[in-house]
Coordinates of C-alpha atoms in Angstrom, one line a residue:
Chain B
M13 CA 80.0 -10.6 37.5
N14 CA 78.7 -7.0 38.0
E15 CA 77.9 -6.8 34.3
D16 CA 75.8 -10.0 34.6
N17 CA 74.0 -8.7 37.6
N18 CA 73.2 -5.4 35.8
F19 CA 72.0 -7.4 32.8
E20 CA 69.6 -9.4 35.0
K21 CA 68.3 -6.3 36.7
I22 CA 67.7 -4.6 33.4
N23 CA 65.8 -7.7 32.2
E24 CA 63.7 -7.8 35.3
V25 CA 62.8 -4.1 34.9
N26 CA 62.0 -4.7 31.3
E27 CA 59.7 -7.6 32.2
L28 CA 57.9 -5.5 34.8
V29 CA 57.4 -2.6 32.4
D30 CA 56.1 -5.1 29.7
N31 CA 53.7 -6.6 32.3
D32 CA 52.5 -3.1 33.3
V33 CA 52.0 -2.0 29.7
E34 CA 50.2 -5.3 29.0
S35 CA 47.9 -5.0 32.0
E36 CA 47.2 -1.4 31.0
V37 CA 46.2 -2.5 27.5
T38 CA 44.1 -5.3 28.9
K39 CA 42.4 -2.9 31.3
K40 CA 41.7 -0.5 28.5
E41 CA 40.3 -3.3 26.3
N42 CA 38.2 -4.6 29.2
A43 CA 36.9 -1.1 29.9
E44 CA 35.9 -0.7 26.3
V45 CA 34.1 -4.0 26.2
S46 CA 32.3 -3.5 29.5
K47 CA 31.4 0.1 28.7
P48 CA 27.7 0.2 29.4
T49 CA 26.4 0.9 25.9
F50 CA 22.9 -0.1 27.0
R51 CA 21.1 -0.6 30.3
T52 CA 21.6 -4.0 31.9
N53 CA 18.9 -6.6 31.7
L54 CA 15.6 -5.2 33.1
Y55 CA 14.9 -8.4 35.0
D56 CA 18.3 -8.6 36.6
K57 CA 17.3 -5.8 39.0
I58 CA 14.3 -7.7 40.3
D59 CA 15.3 -9.0 43.7
V60 CA 12.6 -11.5 44.5
S61 CA 12.6 -15.3 44.8
V62 CA 10.8 -17.7 42.5
K63 CA 8.5 -18.5 45.4
T64 CA 7.4 -14.9 45.8
M65 CA 6.7 -14.7 42.1
D66 CA 4.6 -17.8 42.4
I67 CA 2.5 -16.1 45.1
I68 CA 2.2 -12.9 43.0
I69 CA 1.0 -15.0 40.0
V70 CA -1.6 -16.8 42.1
I71 CA -2.9 -13.5 43.6
I72 CA -3.2 -12.0 40.1
V73 CA -5.0 -15.1 38.8
V74 CA -7.4 -15.0 41.7
L75 CA -8.1 -11.2 41.0
I76 CA -8.7 -11.9 37.3
V77 CA -11.2 -14.7 38.2
I78 CA -13.0 -12.5 40.7
F79 CA -13.3 -9.5 38.3
L80 CA -14.4 -11.8 35.5
F81 CA -17.1 -13.4 37.5
F82 CA -18.2 -10.1 38.9
G83 CA -18.3 -8.6 35.4
I84 CA -20.3 -11.5 34.0
Y85 CA -22.6 -11.5 37.0
Q86 CA -23.2 -7.7 36.7
S87 CA -24.0 -8.0 33.0
F88 CA -26.7 -10.6 33.7
S89 CA -28.2 -9.1 36.8
Chain R
M5 CA 7.4 -44.1 50.1
E6 CA 8.3 -44.3 46.5
T7 CA 4.7 -43.6 45.5
S8 CA 4.7 -40.4 47.7
K9 CA 8.0 -39.4 46.2
K10 CA 6.6 -39.9 42.7
T11 CA 3.4 -38.1 43.6
G12 CA 5.5 -35.2 45.1
F13 CA 7.4 -34.9 41.9
D14 CA 4.2 -35.0 39.8
S15 CA 2.5 -32.3 41.9
K16 CA 5.6 -30.1 41.5
K17 CA 5.4 -30.7 37.8
I18 CA 1.7 -29.9 37.7
N19 CA 2.3 -26.7 39.8
E20 CA 5.0 -25.7 37.4
F21 CA 2.8 -26.3 34.4
L22 CA -0.2 -24.4 36.0
L23 CA 2.0 -21.4 36.8
S24 CA 3.8 -21.3 33.4
Y25 CA 0.5 -21.6 31.4
A26 CA -1.7 -19.7 33.9
L27 CA -2.6 -17.1 31.3
Y28 CA -3.6 -19.5 28.6
I29 CA -5.6 -21.6 31.1
I30 CA -7.5 -18.5 32.2
L31 CA -8.1 -17.5 28.6
G32 CA -9.3 -21.0 27.6
A33 CA -11.6 -21.1 30.6
M34 CA -12.9 -17.6 29.8
I35 CA -13.7 -18.5 26.2
L36 CA -15.4 -21.7 27.5
V37 CA -17.6 -19.7 29.9
V38 CA -18.5 -17.3 27.1
I39 CA -19.5 -20.3 24.8
I40 CA -21.5 -21.9 27.6
I41 CA -23.4 -18.7 28.4
N42 CA -23.9 -17.8 24.7
P43 CA -23.2 -20.7 22.3
S44 CA -23.7 -18.3 19.3
F45 CA -20.3 -17.0 20.1
L46 CA -18.8 -20.0 18.4
S47 CA -19.6 -18.9 14.8
I48 CA -17.5 -18.3 11.7
S49 CA -18.7 -14.7 11.5
N50 CA -17.5 -13.9 15.1
F51 CA -14.2 -15.6 14.4
T52 CA -13.8 -13.5 11.2
K53 CA -14.7 -10.3 13.1
I54 CA -12.1 -11.0 15.8
L55 CA -9.4 -11.6 13.1
T56 CA -10.4 -8.5 11.2
Q57 CA -10.3 -6.4 14.3
A58 CA -7.0 -7.9 15.2
S59 CA -5.4 -7.4 11.9
T60 CA -4.4 -3.7 12.1
R61 CA -3.4 -4.0 15.7
G62 CA -1.5 -7.2 14.7
I63 CA 0.5 -5.3 12.1
L64 CA 1.2 -2.6 14.7
A65 CA 2.3 -5.3 17.1
L66 CA 4.7 -6.9 14.5
G67 CA 6.5 -3.5 14.5
A68 CA 6.5 -3.0 18.2
A69 CA 7.7 -6.6 18.8
G70 CA 11.1 -5.8 17.2
M71 CA 11.6 -3.1 19.8
I72 CA 10.7 -5.3 22.7
V73 CA 13.1 -8.0 21.4
L74 CA 15.7 -5.2 21.5
A75 CA 14.9 -5.0 25.3
G76 CA 13.1 -1.7 24.7
T77 CA 9.5 -0.7 24.1
D78 CA 7.4 1.7 22.1
L79 CA 4.8 3.9 23.8
S80 CA 4.3 6.0 20.7
A81 CA 3.0 3.4 18.3
G82 CA -0.6 4.3 18.9
R83 CA -0.2 8.1 18.4
I84 CA 2.1 7.5 15.4
L85 CA -0.7 5.4 13.9
G86 CA -3.2 8.2 14.7
C87 CA -1.0 10.8 12.9
S88 CA -0.3 8.6 9.9
A89 CA -4.0 7.6 9.7
A90 CA -5.0 11.3 9.7
V91 CA -2.6 12.0 6.8
S92 CA -3.7 9.1 4.7
A93 CA -7.4 9.7 5.5
S94 CA -7.1 13.3 4.3
L95 CA -5.7 12.1 1.0
V96 CA -8.4 9.4 0.3
Q97 CA -11.5 11.5 1.0
S98 CA -14.1 11.3 -1.7
T99 CA -13.9 14.1 -4.3
T100 CA -17.7 14.5 -4.0
Y101 CA -17.4 15.3 -0.3
A102 CA -17.9 19.0 0.1
S103 CA -16.0 19.4 3.5
R104 CA -12.9 17.4 2.4
M105 CA -9.6 18.6 3.7
Y106 CA -8.1 19.2 0.3
P107 CA -10.8 20.7 -2.0
N108 CA -8.1 21.2 -4.7
I109 CA -7.9 17.5 -5.2
T110 CA -10.6 16.8 -7.8
N111 CA -9.6 13.3 -8.8
D112 CA -9.1 10.3 -6.6
L113 CA -5.4 9.9 -5.9
P114 CA -3.8 6.5 -6.7
L115 CA -3.8 4.5 -3.4
L116 CA 0.0 4.2 -3.4
L117 CA 0.3 7.9 -2.7
P118 CA -1.6 8.0 0.6
L119 CA 0.0 4.7 1.6
L120 CA 3.5 6.2 1.0
A121 CA 2.5 9.4 2.8
S122 CA 1.3 7.3 5.8
I123 CA 4.5 5.3 5.8
G124 CA 6.6 8.5 5.5
V125 CA 5.0 10.1 8.6
A126 CA 5.4 6.9 10.6
L127 CA 9.0 6.5 9.5
F128 CA 9.8 10.1 10.5
F129 CA 8.7 9.5 14.1
C130 CA 10.3 6.0 14.2
L131 CA 13.6 7.5 13.0
I132 CA 13.5 10.0 15.9
N133 CA 12.9 7.1 18.3
G134 CA 15.6 5.0 16.7
F135 CA 18.1 7.9 16.8
G136 CA 17.4 8.5 20.5
V137 CA 17.9 4.8 21.3
A138 CA 20.7 3.8 19.0
K139 CA 22.8 7.0 18.9
L140 CA 22.0 8.9 22.1
K141 CA 21.6 5.7 24.1
L142 CA 18.4 7.0 25.7
H143 CA 15.9 4.5 27.1
A144 CA 13.2 3.6 24.6
F145 CA 10.5 4.3 27.2
I146 CA 11.5 7.9 27.5
V147 CA 12.1 8.7 23.8
S148 CA 8.9 7.0 22.7
L149 CA 6.9 8.8 25.4
G150 CA 8.2 12.1 24.0
T151 CA 7.5 11.2 20.4
S152 CA 4.0 10.0 21.4
L153 CA 3.2 13.5 22.7
I154 CA 4.7 15.1 19.6
A155 CA 2.8 12.8 17.3
F156 CA -0.4 13.6 19.2
G157 CA 0.2 17.4 19.0
V158 CA 0.9 17.1 15.2
T159 CA -2.3 15.1 14.7
C160 CA -4.4 17.7 16.5
I161 CA -2.8 20.6 14.6
Y162 CA -3.3 18.7 11.3
I163 CA -6.9 17.8 11.9
D164 CA -7.6 21.3 13.3
S165 CA -6.2 22.9 10.2
Q166 CA -9.2 21.9 8.1
A167 CA -11.3 24.8 6.7
G168 CA -14.3 23.5 8.6
G169 CA -12.4 23.2 11.9
A170 CA -11.5 20.2 13.9
Q171 CA -13.9 17.6 12.4
A172 CA -13.3 13.9 11.9
L173 CA -11.7 12.9 8.6
S174 CA -14.4 10.7 7.0
S175 CA -16.2 10.0 3.6
Y176 CA -13.5 8.1 1.7
N177 CA -13.5 7.2 -1.9
E178 CA -14.9 3.8 -3.0
T179 CA -11.6 2.4 -4.3
F180 CA -10.0 2.9 -0.9
L181 CA -12.9 1.4 1.0
N182 CA -13.0 -1.6 -1.3
F183 CA -9.3 -2.1 -0.9
V184 CA -9.5 -2.1 2.9
N185 CA -12.9 -3.4 3.7
G186 CA -13.5 -5.7 0.8
S187 CA -13.5 -9.4 0.9
F188 CA -13.3 -12.4 -1.4
N189 CA -14.9 -15.8 -1.5
L190 CA -12.7 -18.8 -0.7
L191 CA -14.4 -22.2 -0.6
G192 CA -17.7 -20.6 0.4
F193 CA -16.2 -18.4 3.2
E194 CA -15.9 -14.7 2.9
I195 CA -12.3 -13.7 3.7
P196 CA -11.8 -10.0 4.5
H197 CA -8.9 -8.3 2.7
L198 CA -7.6 -7.1 6.1
I199 CA -6.9 -10.7 7.2
I200 CA -4.9 -11.3 4.1
Y201 CA -2.9 -8.1 4.6
F202 CA -2.1 -9.1 8.2
A203 CA -1.1 -12.6 6.9
I204 CA 1.3 -11.1 4.3
A205 CA 2.8 -8.7 6.9
A206 CA 3.3 -11.7 9.3
V207 CA 5.0 -13.8 6.6
V208 CA 7.3 -11.0 5.6
M209 CA 8.2 -10.3 9.2
W210 CA 8.8 -14.0 9.8
V211 CA 11.3 -14.0 7.0
V212 CA 13.0 -10.9 8.2
W213 CA 13.2 -12.2 11.8
N214 CA 14.4 -15.7 10.9
K215 CA 16.2 -15.6 7.6
T216 CA 18.0 -12.2 7.4
T217 CA 21.1 -10.9 9.1
L218 CA 19.1 -8.0 10.5
G219 CA 16.7 -10.4 12.3
K220 CA 19.6 -12.5 13.7
N221 CA 21.4 -9.3 14.8
M222 CA 18.3 -8.0 16.4
F223 CA 18.1 -11.1 18.7
A224 CA 21.8 -10.9 19.4
I225 CA 21.5 -7.3 20.4
G226 CA 18.4 -7.9 22.5
G227 CA 20.0 -10.9 24.3
N228 CA 23.3 -9.2 25.1
P229 CA 24.3 -5.9 23.5
E230 CA 27.8 -6.0 24.8
A231 CA 28.5 -9.5 23.4
A232 CA 26.8 -8.4 20.1
A233 CA 29.1 -5.3 19.9
V234 CA 32.2 -7.4 20.6
S235 CA 31.3 -9.9 18.0
G236 CA 31.3 -7.2 15.4
I237 CA 27.6 -6.3 15.0
N238 CA 27.0 -2.7 14.2
L239 CA 24.5 -1.7 17.0
T240 CA 23.5 1.6 15.6
R241 CA 22.8 0.4 12.1
N242 CA 20.9 -2.6 13.2
I243 CA 18.8 -0.8 15.8
M244 CA 17.9 1.8 13.2
G245 CA 17.0 -1.0 10.9
V246 CA 14.5 -2.4 13.4
Y247 CA 13.0 1.1 13.9
I248 CA 12.7 1.6 10.1
M249 CA 11.0 -1.7 9.8
A250 CA 8.6 -0.7 12.6
G251 CA 7.9 2.6 10.9
V252 CA 6.9 0.9 7.6
L253 CA 4.6 -1.4 9.5
Y254 CA 3.0 1.4 11.5
G255 CA 2.4 3.3 8.3
I256 CA 0.7 0.3 6.7
A257 CA -1.3 -0.3 9.8
A258 CA -2.4 3.3 10.0
F259 CA -3.5 3.3 6.3
L260 CA -5.6 0.2 6.9
E261 CA -7.0 1.4 10.2
A262 CA -8.2 4.6 8.6
G263 CA -10.2 2.6 6.2
R264 CA -11.4 0.1 8.8
I265 CA -12.8 2.7 11.2
Q266 CA -13.8 5.0 8.3
S267 CA -13.5 8.1 10.5
V268 CA -10.2 9.5 11.8
N269 CA -10.1 12.0 14.7
T270 CA -7.6 13.1 17.3
G271 CA -8.5 10.1 19.5
T272 CA -7.5 7.6 16.8
G273 CA -4.7 5.3 18.0
L274 CA -5.3 5.9 21.7
N275 CA -4.1 2.9 23.7
Y276 CA -3.3 1.0 20.5
D277 CA 0.4 0.9 21.7
L278 CA -0.7 -0.8 24.9
D279 CA -2.7 -3.3 22.9
A280 CA 0.3 -4.0 20.7
I281 CA 2.7 -4.3 23.6
S282 CA 0.3 -6.5 25.6
G283 CA -0.3 -8.7 22.5
C284 CA 3.5 -9.2 22.2
V285 CA 3.9 -10.0 25.9
I286 CA 1.0 -12.4 26.0
G287 CA 2.5 -14.0 22.9
G288 CA 5.8 -14.7 24.7
V289 CA 8.0 -11.7 23.6
S290 CA 10.1 -11.1 26.7
F291 CA 10.8 -7.7 28.1
S292 CA 14.2 -9.0 29.1
G293 CA 15.1 -8.9 25.4
G294 CA 16.3 -11.4 22.8
V295 CA 13.2 -13.6 23.0
G296 CA 10.2 -13.7 20.8
T297 CA 8.6 -15.3 17.8
I298 CA 6.3 -14.0 15.0
P299 CA 3.7 -16.8 15.6
G300 CA 3.8 -15.9 19.3
V301 CA 3.0 -12.2 18.5
I302 CA 0.1 -13.3 16.2
I303 CA -1.3 -15.6 18.8
G304 CA -0.9 -12.9 21.5
V305 CA -2.8 -10.3 19.4
V306 CA -5.6 -12.7 18.5
I307 CA -6.0 -13.8 22.1
L308 CA -6.1 -10.2 23.3
Q309 CA -8.7 -9.4 20.6
T310 CA -10.7 -12.5 21.6
I311 CA -10.7 -11.2 25.3
N312 CA -11.9 -7.7 24.1
Y313 CA -14.5 -9.2 21.9
S314 CA -15.8 -11.8 24.3
L315 CA -16.1 -9.4 27.2
S316 CA -18.0 -7.0 25.0
F317 CA -20.1 -9.9 23.6
L318 CA -21.2 -10.7 27.2
G319 CA -21.8 -7.0 27.9
V320 CA -19.2 -6.8 30.7
N321 CA -18.8 -3.2 32.0
P322 CA -16.2 -1.5 29.9
Y323 CA -14.4 -0.1 33.0
L324 CA -14.1 -3.6 34.3
Q325 CA -12.8 -4.7 31.0
Y326 CA -9.9 -2.3 31.4
I327 CA -9.1 -3.8 34.9
I328 CA -9.2 -7.4 33.6
K329 CA -7.0 -6.5 30.6
G330 CA -4.5 -4.7 32.8
L331 CA -4.4 -7.6 35.2
M332 CA -3.8 -10.0 32.3
I333 CA -0.8 -7.9 31.1
I334 CA 0.6 -7.9 34.6
L335 CA 0.1 -11.7 34.7
A336 CA 1.9 -12.2 31.4
V337 CA 4.9 -10.1 32.6
S338 CA 4.9 -11.9 36.0
I339 CA 5.0 -15.3 34.3
D340 CA 7.9 -14.0 32.0
V341 CA 9.8 -12.7 35.1
R342 CA 9.2 -16.0 36.9
K343 CA 10.6 -18.0 33.9
Y344 CA 13.7 -15.7 33.9
L345 CA 14.3 -16.1 37.6
A346 CA 13.8 -19.9 37.5
K347 CA 16.3 -20.1 34.7
K348 CA 18.9 -17.9 36.6

């Protein structure tokens, strides 16, 4: 009976060790994969909504039109 | 109710379309205004001039586009072009020109030699950039900024080393001038050689981008470098490959540009990199990496050149031209960012 118990305990410990080793290996593999070899995507750092971008685009378009008309007006006056 | 719902959907769609194609709509409207003000703008000769002017910058942009696809950039393209152009210009000077840089050269060199010299110089700088990005993992922005200054310094020293002092390298031999600025007749139209060289470069690059392993790896690395590395792509080798490709294109562009402008000085190449980058961005090459096409780059460069040409054609103040061009680049990037955010 005691021998059986010991055997079970040994098995449990072995399993725990195996799991630990496995998780260590997985951790290492993951770390290698996620190692930042390059910078992350440039646009991921932009923290604005699509709506804000829409407003920015409209403002730029208006500015371009103003400068274009001003330039053309200036060249003909 | 249903009609309003339908109208709402339609207006949303129209807004989406207007925002996504804002740049092209502005450009179309601008060209239309130019044509209305001065109908002579719409002529074959103007179109040929625009394409000729766009060709050297286009070849430069084809090289820079690869780096943008890799989610990087190249701020040194213009100065590298200047340096390579100075080297090739010094080797194609007419042997009858008394103030030539190399008086010991008494016979015209075969054109292949200055072309290879030009490519060699451009390759040298591009390899520095490539090594910095691929091996040292530095940001392309910083490395290329450094090489830009180095290339400018080298150009100044090279041009200054002439016996007659820092004078522009000009007076080229006839063979070179004919090779670059010549034209041939096709169905009654004069087609400049430069346009043909640009077309050849574009076709070759299209094949490299779409039909070779290097091209496919380039898109994979630009889209997601970690995933590319995990799937077994050699990042260093492929990134270096893209930079070598760019070096060859810069060298060719420099050689042709020297012949086109017919006088190379220390200012040659200034802002060419910005033109190349903006051409790429206008043409849909995304700064987020992994997105871009060769036809897009060509269209972008031609559009940019059309803006330059039409604004000058109307006599718009050159300082205002800088502002308008700058705003258009910001607009192109903003549209690109918006597309990315909407997709996320």
